[in-house]
mmCIF file of C-alpha atoms in Angstrom:
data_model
loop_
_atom_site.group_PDB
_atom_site.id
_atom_site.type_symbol
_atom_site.label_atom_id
_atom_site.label_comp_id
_atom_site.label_asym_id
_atom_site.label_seq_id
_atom_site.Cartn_x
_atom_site.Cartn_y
_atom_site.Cartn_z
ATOM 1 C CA UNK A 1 -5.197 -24.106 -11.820
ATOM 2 C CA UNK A 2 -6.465 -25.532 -14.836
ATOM 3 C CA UNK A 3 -9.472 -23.090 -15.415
ATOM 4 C CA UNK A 4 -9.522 -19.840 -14.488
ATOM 5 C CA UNK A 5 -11.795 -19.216 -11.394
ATOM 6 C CA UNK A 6 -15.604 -17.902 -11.935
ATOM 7 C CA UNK A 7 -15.912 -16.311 -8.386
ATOM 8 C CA UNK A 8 -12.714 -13.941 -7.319
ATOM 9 C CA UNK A 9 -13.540 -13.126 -3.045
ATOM 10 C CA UNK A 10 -11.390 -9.831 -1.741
ATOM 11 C CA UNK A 11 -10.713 -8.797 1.632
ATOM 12 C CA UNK A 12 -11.304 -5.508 2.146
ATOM 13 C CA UNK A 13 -13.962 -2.977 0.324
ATOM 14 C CA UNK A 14 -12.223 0.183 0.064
ATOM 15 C CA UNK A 15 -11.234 2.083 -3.059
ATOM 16 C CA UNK A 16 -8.310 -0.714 -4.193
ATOM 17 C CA UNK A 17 -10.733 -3.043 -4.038
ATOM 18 C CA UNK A 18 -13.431 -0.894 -5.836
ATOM 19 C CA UNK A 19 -10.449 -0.029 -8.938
ATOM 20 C CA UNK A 20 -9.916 -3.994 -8.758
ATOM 21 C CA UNK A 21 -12.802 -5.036 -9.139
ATOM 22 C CA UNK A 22 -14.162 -2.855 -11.446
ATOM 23 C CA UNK A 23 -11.754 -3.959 -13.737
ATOM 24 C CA UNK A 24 -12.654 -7.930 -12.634
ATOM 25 C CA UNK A 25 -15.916 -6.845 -13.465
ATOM 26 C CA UNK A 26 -14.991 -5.193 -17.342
ATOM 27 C CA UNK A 27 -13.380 -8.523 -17.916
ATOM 28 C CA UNK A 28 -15.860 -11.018 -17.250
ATOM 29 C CA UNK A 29 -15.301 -12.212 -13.465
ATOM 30 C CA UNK A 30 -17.651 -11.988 -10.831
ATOM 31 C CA UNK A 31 -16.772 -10.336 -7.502
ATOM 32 C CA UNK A 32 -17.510 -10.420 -3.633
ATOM 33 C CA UNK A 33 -16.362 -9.307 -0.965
ATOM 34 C CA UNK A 34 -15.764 -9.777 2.933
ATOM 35 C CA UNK A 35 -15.693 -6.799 5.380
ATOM 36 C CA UNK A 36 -16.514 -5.422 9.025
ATOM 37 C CA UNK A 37 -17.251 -1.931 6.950
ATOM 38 C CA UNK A 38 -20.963 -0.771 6.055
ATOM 39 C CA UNK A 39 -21.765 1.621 3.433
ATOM 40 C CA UNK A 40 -18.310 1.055 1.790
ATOM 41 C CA UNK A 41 -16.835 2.087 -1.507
ATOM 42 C CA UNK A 42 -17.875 -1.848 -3.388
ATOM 43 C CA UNK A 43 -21.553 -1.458 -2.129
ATOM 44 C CA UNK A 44 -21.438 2.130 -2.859
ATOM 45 C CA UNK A 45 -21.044 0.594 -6.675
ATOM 46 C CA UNK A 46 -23.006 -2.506 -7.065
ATOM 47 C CA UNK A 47 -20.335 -5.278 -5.416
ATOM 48 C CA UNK A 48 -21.953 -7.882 -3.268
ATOM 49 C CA UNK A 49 -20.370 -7.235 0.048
ATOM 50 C CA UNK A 50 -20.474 -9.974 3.365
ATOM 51 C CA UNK A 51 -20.503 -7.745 6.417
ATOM 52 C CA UNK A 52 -18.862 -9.791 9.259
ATOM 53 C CA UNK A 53 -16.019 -9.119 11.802
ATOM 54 C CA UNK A 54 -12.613 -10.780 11.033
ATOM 55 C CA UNK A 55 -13.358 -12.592 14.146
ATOM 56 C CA UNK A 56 -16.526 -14.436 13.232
ATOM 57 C CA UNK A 57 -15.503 -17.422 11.947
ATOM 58 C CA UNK A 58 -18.703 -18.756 10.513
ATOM 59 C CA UNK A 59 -19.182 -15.334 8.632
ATOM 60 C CA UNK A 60 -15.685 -15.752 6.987
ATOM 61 C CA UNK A 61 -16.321 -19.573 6.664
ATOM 62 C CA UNK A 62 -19.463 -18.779 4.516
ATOM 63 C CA UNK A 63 -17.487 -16.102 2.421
ATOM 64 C CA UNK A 64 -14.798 -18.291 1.660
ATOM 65 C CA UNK A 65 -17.062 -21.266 0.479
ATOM 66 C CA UNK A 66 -19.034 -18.685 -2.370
ATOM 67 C CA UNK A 67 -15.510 -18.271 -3.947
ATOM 68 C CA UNK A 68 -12.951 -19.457 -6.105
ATOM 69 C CA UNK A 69 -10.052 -17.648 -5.402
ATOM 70 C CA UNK A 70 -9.468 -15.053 -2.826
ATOM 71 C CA UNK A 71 -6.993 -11.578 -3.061
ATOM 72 C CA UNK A 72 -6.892 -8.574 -0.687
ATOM 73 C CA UNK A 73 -6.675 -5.040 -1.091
ATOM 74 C CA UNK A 74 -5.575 -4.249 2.606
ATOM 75 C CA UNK A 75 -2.679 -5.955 4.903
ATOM 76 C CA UNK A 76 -3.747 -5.100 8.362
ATOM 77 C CA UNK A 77 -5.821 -8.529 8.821
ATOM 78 C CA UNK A 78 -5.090 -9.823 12.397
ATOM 79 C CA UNK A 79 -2.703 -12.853 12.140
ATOM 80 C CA UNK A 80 -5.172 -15.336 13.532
ATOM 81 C CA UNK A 81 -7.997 -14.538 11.186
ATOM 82 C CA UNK A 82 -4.986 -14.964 8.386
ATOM 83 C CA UNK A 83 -4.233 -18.841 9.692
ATOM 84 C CA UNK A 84 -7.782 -19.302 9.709
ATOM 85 C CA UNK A 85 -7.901 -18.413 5.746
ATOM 86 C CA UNK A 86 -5.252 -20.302 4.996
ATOM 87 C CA UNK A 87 -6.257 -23.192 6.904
ATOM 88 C CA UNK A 88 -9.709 -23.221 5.376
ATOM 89 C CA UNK A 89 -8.540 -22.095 2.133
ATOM 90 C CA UNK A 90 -6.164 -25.421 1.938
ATOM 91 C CA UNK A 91 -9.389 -27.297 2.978
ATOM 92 C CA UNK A 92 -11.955 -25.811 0.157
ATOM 93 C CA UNK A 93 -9.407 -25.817 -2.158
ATOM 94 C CA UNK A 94 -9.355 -22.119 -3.021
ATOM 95 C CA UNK A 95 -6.380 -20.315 -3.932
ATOM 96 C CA UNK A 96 -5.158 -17.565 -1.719
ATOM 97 C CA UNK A 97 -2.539 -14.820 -3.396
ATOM 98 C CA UNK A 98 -0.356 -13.503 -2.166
ATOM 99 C CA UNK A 99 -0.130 -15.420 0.368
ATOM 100 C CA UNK A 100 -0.807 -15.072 3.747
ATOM 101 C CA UNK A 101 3.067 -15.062 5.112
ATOM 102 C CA UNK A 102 3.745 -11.846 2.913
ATOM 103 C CA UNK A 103 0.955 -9.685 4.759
ATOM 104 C CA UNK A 104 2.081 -10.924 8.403
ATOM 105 C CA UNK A 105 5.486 -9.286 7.395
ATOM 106 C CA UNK A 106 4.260 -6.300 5.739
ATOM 107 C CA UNK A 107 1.913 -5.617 8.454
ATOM 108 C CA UNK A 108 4.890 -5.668 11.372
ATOM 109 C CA UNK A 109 7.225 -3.020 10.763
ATOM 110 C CA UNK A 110 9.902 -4.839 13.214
ATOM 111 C CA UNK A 111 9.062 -8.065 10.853
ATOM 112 C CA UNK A 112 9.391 -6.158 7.739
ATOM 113 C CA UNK A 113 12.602 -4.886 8.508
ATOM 114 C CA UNK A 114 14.522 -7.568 9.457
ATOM 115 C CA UNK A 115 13.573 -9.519 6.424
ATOM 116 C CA UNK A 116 14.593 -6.267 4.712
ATOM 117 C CA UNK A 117 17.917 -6.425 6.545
ATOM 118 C CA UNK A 118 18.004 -10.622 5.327
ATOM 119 C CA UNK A 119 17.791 -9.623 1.780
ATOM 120 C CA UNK A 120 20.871 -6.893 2.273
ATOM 121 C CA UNK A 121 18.310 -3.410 1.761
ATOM 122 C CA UNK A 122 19.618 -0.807 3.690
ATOM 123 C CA UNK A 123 17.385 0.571 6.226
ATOM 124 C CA UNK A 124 16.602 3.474 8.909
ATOM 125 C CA UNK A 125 18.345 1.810 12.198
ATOM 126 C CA UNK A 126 16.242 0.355 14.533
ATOM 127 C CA UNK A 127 14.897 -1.652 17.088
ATOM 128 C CA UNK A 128 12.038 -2.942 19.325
ATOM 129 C CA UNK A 129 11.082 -1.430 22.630
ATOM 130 C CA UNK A 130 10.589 -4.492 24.981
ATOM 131 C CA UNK A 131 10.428 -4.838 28.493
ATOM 132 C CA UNK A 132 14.001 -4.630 29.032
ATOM 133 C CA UNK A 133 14.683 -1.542 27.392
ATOM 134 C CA UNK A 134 16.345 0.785 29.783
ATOM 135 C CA UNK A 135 15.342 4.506 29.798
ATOM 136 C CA UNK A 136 19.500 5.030 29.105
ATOM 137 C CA UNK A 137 19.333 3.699 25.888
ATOM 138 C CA UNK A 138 20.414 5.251 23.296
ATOM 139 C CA UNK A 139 22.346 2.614 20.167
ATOM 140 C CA UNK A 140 22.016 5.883 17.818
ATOM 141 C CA UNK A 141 21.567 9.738 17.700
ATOM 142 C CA UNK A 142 18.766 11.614 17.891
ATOM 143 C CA UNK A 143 16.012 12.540 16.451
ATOM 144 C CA UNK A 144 14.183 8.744 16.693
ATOM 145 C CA UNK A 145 10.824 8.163 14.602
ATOM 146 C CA UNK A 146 8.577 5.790 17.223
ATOM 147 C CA UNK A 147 5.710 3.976 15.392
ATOM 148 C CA UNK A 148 3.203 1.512 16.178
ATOM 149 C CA UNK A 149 4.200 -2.266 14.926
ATOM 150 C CA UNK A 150 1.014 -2.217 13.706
ATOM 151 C CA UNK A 151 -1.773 -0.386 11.829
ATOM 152 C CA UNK A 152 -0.238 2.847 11.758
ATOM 153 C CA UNK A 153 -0.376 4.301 7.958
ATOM 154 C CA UNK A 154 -0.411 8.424 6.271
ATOM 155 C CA UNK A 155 1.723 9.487 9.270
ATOM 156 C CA UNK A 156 -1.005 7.560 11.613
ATOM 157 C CA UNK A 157 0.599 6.228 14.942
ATOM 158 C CA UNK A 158 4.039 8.215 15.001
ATOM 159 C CA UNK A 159 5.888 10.306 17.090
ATOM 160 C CA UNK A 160 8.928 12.164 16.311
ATOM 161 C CA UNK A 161 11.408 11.771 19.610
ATOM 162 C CA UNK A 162 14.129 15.110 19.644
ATOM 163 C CA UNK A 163 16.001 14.816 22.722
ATOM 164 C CA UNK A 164 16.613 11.968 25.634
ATOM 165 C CA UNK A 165 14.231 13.598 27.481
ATOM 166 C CA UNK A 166 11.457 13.096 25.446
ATOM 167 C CA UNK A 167 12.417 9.447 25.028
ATOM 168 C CA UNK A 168 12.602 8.760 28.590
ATOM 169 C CA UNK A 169 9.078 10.393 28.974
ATOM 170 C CA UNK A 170 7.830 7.942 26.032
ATOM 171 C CA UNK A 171 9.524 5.016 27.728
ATOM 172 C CA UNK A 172 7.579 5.708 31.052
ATOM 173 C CA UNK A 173 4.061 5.971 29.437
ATOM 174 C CA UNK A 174 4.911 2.714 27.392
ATOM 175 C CA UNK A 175 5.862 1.229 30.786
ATOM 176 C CA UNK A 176 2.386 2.652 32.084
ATOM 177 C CA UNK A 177 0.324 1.152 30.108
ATOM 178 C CA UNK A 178 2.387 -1.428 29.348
ATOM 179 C CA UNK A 179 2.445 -1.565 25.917
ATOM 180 C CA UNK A 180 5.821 -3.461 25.251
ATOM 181 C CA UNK A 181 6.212 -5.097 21.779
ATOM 182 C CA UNK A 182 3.759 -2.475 20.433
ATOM 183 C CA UNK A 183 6.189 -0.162 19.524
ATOM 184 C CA UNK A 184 9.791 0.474 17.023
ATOM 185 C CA UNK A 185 11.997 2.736 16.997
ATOM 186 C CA UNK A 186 13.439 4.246 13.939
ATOM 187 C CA UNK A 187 16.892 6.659 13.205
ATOM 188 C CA UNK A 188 15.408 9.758 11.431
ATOM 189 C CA UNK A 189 16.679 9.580 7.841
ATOM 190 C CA UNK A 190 17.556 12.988 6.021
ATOM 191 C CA UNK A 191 16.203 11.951 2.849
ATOM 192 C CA UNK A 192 16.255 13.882 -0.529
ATOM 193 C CA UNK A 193 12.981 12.251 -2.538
ATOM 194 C CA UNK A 194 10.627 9.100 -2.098
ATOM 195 C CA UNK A 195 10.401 6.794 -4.850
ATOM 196 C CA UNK A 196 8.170 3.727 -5.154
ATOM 197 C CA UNK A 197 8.149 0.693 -7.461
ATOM 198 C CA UNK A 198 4.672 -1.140 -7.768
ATOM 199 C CA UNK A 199 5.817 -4.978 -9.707
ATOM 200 C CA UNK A 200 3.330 -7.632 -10.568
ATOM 201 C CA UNK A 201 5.138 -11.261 -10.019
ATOM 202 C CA UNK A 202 3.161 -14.453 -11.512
ATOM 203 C CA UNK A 203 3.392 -18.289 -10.005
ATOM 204 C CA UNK A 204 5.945 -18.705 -12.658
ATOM 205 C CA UNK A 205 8.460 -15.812 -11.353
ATOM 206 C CA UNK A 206 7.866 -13.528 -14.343
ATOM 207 C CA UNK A 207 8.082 -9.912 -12.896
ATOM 208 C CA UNK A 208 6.547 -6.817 -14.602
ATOM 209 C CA UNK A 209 7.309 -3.421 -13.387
ATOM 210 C CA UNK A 210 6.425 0.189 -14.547
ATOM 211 C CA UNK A 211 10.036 1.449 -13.565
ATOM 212 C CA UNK A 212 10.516 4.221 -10.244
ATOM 213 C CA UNK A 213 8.139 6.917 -9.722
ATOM 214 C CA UNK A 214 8.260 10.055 -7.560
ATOM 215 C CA UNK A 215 5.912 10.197 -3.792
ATOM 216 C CA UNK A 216 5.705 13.708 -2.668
ATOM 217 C CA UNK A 217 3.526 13.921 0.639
ATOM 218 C CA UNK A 218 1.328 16.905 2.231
ATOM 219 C CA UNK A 219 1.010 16.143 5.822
ATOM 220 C CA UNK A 220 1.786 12.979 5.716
ATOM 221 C CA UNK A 221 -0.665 11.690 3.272
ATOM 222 C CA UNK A 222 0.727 11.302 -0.333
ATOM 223 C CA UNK A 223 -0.342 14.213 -2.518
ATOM 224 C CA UNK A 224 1.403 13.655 -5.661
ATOM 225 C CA UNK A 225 3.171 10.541 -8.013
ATOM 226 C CA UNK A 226 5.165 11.649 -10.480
ATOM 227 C CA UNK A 227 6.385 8.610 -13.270
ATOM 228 C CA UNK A 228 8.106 8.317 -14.246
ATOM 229 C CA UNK A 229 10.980 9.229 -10.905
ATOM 230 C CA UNK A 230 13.434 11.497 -12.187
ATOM 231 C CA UNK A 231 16.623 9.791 -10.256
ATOM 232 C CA UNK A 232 19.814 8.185 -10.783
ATOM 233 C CA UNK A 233 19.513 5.065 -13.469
ATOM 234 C CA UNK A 234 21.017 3.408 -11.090
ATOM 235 C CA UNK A 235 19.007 4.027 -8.401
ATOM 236 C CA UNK A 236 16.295 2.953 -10.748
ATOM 237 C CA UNK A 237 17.966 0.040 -11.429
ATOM 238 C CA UNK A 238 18.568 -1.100 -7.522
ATOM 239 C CA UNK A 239 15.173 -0.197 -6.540
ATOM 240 C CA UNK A 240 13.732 -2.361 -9.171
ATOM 241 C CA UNK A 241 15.941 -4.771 -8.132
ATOM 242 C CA UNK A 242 15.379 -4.606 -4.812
ATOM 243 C CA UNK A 243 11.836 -5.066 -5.484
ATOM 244 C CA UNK A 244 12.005 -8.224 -7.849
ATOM 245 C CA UNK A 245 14.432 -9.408 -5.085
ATOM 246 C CA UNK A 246 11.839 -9.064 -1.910
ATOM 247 C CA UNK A 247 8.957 -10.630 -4.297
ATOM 248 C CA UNK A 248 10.783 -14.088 -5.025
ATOM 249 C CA UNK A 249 12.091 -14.381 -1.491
ATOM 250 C CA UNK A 250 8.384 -14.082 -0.088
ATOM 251 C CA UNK A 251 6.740 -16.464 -3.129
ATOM 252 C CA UNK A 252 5.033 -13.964 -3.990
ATOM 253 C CA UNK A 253 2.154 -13.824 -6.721
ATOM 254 C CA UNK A 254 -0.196 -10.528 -7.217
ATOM 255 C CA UNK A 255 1.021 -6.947 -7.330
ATOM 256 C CA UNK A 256 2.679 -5.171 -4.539
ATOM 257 C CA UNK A 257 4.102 -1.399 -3.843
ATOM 258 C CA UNK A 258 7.537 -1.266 -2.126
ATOM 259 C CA UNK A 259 8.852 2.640 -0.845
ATOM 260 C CA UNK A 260 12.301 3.916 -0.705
ATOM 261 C CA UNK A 261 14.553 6.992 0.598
ATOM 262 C CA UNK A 262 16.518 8.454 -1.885
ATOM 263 C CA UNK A 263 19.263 9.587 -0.422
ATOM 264 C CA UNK A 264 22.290 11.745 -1.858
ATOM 265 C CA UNK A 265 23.624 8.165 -3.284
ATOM 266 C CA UNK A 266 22.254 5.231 -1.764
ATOM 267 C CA UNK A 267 18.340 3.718 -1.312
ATOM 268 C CA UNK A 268 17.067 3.252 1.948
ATOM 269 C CA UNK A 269 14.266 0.542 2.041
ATOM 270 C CA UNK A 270 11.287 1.834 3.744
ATOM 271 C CA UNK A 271 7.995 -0.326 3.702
ATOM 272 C CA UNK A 272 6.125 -2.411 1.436
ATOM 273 C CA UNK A 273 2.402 -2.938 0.726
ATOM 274 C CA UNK A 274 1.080 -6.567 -0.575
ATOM 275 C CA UNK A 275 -1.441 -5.193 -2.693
ATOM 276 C CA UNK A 276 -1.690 -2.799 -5.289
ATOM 277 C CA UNK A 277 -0.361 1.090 -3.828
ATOM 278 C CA UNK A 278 -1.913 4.589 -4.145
ATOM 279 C CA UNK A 279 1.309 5.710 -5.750
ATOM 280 C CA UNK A 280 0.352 3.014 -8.646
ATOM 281 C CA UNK A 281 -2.867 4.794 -9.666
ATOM 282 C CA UNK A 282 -1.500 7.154 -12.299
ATOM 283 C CA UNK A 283 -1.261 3.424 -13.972
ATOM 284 C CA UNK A 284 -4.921 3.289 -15.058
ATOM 285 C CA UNK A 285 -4.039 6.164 -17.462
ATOM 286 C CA UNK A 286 -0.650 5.765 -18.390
ATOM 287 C CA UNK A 287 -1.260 3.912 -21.868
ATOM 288 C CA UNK A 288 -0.049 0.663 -20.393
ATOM 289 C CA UNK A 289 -1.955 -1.818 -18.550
ATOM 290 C CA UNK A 290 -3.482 -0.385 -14.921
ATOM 291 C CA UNK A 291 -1.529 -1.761 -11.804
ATOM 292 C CA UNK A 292 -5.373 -3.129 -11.399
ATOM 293 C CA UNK A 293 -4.966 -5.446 -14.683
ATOM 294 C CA UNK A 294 -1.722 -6.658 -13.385
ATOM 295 C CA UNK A 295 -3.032 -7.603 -9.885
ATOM 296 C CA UNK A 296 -5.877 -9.689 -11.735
ATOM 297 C CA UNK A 297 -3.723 -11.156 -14.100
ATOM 298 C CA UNK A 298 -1.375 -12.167 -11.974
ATOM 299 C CA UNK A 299 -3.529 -14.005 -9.581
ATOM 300 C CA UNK A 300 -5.704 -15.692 -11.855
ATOM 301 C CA UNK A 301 -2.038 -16.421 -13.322
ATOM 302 C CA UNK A 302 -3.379 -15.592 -16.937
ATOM 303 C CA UNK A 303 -0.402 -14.736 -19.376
ATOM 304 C CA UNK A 304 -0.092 -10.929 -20.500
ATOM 305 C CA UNK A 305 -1.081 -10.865 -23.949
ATOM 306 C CA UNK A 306 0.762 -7.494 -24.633
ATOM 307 C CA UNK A 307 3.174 -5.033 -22.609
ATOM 308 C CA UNK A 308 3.009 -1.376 -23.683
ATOM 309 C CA UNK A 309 5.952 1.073 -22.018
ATOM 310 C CA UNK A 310 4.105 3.484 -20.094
ATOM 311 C CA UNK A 311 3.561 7.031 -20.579
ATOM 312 C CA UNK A 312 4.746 10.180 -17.963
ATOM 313 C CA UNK A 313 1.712 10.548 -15.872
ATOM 314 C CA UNK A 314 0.800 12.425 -12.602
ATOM 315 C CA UNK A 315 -1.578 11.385 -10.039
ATOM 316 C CA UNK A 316 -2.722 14.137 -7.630
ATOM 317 C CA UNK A 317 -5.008 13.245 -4.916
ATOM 318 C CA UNK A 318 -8.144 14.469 -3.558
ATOM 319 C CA UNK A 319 -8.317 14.269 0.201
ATOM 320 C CA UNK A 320 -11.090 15.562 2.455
ATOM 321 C CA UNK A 321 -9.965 18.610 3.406
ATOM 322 C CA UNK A 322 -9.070 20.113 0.090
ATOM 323 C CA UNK A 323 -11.563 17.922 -1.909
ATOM 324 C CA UNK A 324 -14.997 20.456 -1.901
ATOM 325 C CA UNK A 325 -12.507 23.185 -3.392
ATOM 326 C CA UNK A 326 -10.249 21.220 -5.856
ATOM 327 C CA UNK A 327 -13.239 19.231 -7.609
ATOM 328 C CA UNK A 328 -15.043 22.138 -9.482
ATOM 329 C CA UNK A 329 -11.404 22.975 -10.989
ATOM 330 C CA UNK A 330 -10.922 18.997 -11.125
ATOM 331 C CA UNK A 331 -14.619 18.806 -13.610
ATOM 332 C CA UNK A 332 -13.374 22.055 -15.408
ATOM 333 C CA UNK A 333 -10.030 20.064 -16.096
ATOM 334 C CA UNK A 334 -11.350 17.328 -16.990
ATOM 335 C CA UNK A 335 -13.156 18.783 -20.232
ATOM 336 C CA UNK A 336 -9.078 18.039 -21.299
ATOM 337 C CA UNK A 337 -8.630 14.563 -22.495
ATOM 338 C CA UNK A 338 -5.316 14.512 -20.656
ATOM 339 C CA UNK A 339 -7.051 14.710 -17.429
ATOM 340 C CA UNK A 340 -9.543 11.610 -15.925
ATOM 341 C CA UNK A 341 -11.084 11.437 -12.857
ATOM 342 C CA UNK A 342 -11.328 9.084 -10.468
ATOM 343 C CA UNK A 343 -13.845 9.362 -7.431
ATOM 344 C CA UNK A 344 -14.282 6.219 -4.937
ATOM 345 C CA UNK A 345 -18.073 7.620 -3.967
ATOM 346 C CA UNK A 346 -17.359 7.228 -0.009
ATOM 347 C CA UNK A 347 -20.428 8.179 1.797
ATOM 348 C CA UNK A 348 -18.877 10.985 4.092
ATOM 349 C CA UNK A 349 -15.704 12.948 3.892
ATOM 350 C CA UNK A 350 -13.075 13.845 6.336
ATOM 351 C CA UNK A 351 -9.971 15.453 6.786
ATOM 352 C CA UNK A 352 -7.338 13.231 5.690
ATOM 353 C CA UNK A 353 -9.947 10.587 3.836
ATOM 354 C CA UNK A 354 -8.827 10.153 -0.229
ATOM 355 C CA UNK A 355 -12.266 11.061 -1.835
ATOM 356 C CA UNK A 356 -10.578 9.477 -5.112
ATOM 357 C CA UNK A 357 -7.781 10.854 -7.467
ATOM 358 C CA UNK A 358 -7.135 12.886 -10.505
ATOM 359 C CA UNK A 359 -3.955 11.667 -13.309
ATOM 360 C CA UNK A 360 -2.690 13.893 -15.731
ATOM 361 C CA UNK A 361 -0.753 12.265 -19.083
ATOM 362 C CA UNK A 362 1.910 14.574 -19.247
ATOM 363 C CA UNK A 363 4.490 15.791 -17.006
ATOM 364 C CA UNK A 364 4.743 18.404 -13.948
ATOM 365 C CA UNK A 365 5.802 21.589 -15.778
ATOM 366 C CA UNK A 366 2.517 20.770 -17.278
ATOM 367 C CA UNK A 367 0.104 20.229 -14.849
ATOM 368 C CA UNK A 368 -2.755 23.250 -13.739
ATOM 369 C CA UNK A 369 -0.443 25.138 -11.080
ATOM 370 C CA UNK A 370 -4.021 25.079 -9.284
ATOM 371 C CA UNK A 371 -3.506 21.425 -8.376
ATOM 372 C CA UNK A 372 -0.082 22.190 -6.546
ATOM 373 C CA UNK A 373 -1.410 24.991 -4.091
#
């Protein structure tokens, strides 16, 4: 593009599109965006928000003619409403990163995968139930991980099968309600530590990267990022690698997080997400450049005028459950210049729902012991 767009549209109004935008915002752009969510996180703070359905075409239609250039801060857009963006983003002449292709993968696990397995990543073993699956089955041991193809995220839409049993009892409620195609099956893998590696890649190929950091999880939702990862170099190494690899073979261009099982001396390739990752956040105050900066910069391909390495920083989150007790100690911390504060003002909160998140520059034998109870 020869000027840099005045109107930047996002898909999705959650919190990563909040932390996005704000920084659009502190930079000069304006910012809209399209969702089927009311009283969301970017009206919550002042964003112009189109409510519509992903299905009503003449909503999205109007959305995508008020803007220049359109990003996304969540994958799980149904494929059709995806080659209806890119069809009438071709037409209007509005640039669409990433692009659409690298959300239909990341958004099928079976999909994501296999082009996993095409690059050479290790992965769990796996495969599709289908209609032909028999109830005999069995191409490895026990226990199996079943999860939804689709939609399924913080432990959402799994189900942990022990025994043959308990598979042939899943098998005859898929069969049921039949529900073929909606479901993979993964080998359980006895991993040591999750790492993730959140990389910015411009139209040009350029990749920047903050290096590995450390995911530890409290049921199933991530509760702490540790950077930086404190793993094998070469682990560090592959991951990145890995990464850089899966961005050029999709053509990729805006940030994305990709997840991996550290095992006792090998990476297993999890999942990635084509947008900027909760594990990312401790970026905003790492004394580098925010994985939010990189994600505009790299769409808008505008040239980084500076790098800075980044510090070792913590990001501990604040879900619903634990969020009315930790936030008085989170404002008491927070009179500490090492600790900042970041709350996404959703209207109501739940168990499970990230309220917002708290990083710490420093490292773990550092951090308040309250904030690991």
């Amino acid at each position: 593009m020869s000027s840099f767009p005045k109107k930047i549209g996002v898909l999705g109004s959650g919190q990563l599109g909040l932390m996005f935008s704000e920084r659009a915002r502190h930079l000069g752009y304006e910012v809209v965006s399209y969702s089927p969510d009311q009283n969301n996180p970017m009206q919550q703070n002042g964003f112009k928000v189109c409510n519509g359905s992903f299905s009503d075409r003449t909503a999205l239609e109007s959305f995508l003619k008020e803007i220049d250039l359109l990003t996304f801060e969540f994958e799980n857009i149904p494929p059709e409403t995806l080659d209806f963006i890119e069809e009438r983003a071709k037409a209007l002449n509005i640039k669409v990163s990433p692009n659409t292709n690298s959300l239909k993968i990341a958004q099928n696990r079976y999909l994501e995968k296999s082009h996993f397995q095409s690059l050479g990543f290790q992965t769990a073993q796996f495969f599709q139930i289908t209609e032909s699956i028999e109830e005999s089955y069995s191409p490895f041991p026990f226990p199996w991980i079943v999860k939804t193809i689709r939609f399924g995220y913080d432990g959402k839409g799994q189900t942990k099968i022990k025994n043959q049993l308990e598979w042939i009892n899943f098998l005859q409620k898929v069969k049921a309600e039949s529900a073929y195609n909606d479901y993979i099956v993964e080998s359980f893998v006895p991993f040591e530590t999750e790492v993730s590696v959140i990389l910015a890649r411009f139209e040009n190929g350029k990749t920047f990267t903050y290096g590995t950091i450390e995911n530890r999880h409290s049921h199933h939702i991530l509760d702490l990022s540790i950077f930086p990862a404190e793993i094998p170099t070469s682990l560090q190494k592959m991951a990145i690698s890995q990464t850089e690899a899966l961005s050029h073979s999709l053509g990729y261009v805006g940030v994305l997080g990709m997840e991996f099982f550290v095992t006792k001396d090998s990476l297993i390739a999890n999942e990635f997400a084509p947008r900027p990752h909760n594990s990312g956040h401790f970026s905003q105050d790492c004394n580098s450049l925010s994985q939010f900066d990189l994600q505009l910069f790299s769409v808008l391909n505008k040239s980084l005028q500076s790098w800075t390495e980044p510090s070792p920083t913590i990001m501990k989150n604040l879900v619903g459950e634990d969020f009315s007790r930790l936030l008085p100690i989170v404002r008491e911390l927070c009179t500490d210049s090492r600790y900042q504060m970041h709350l996404y003002n959703k209207a109501e909160v739940r168990t499970g729902r990230k309220m917002g998140h708290l990083n710490f520059k420093g490292s773990l034998k550092d951090l308040d012991k309250r904030l690991l109870d």
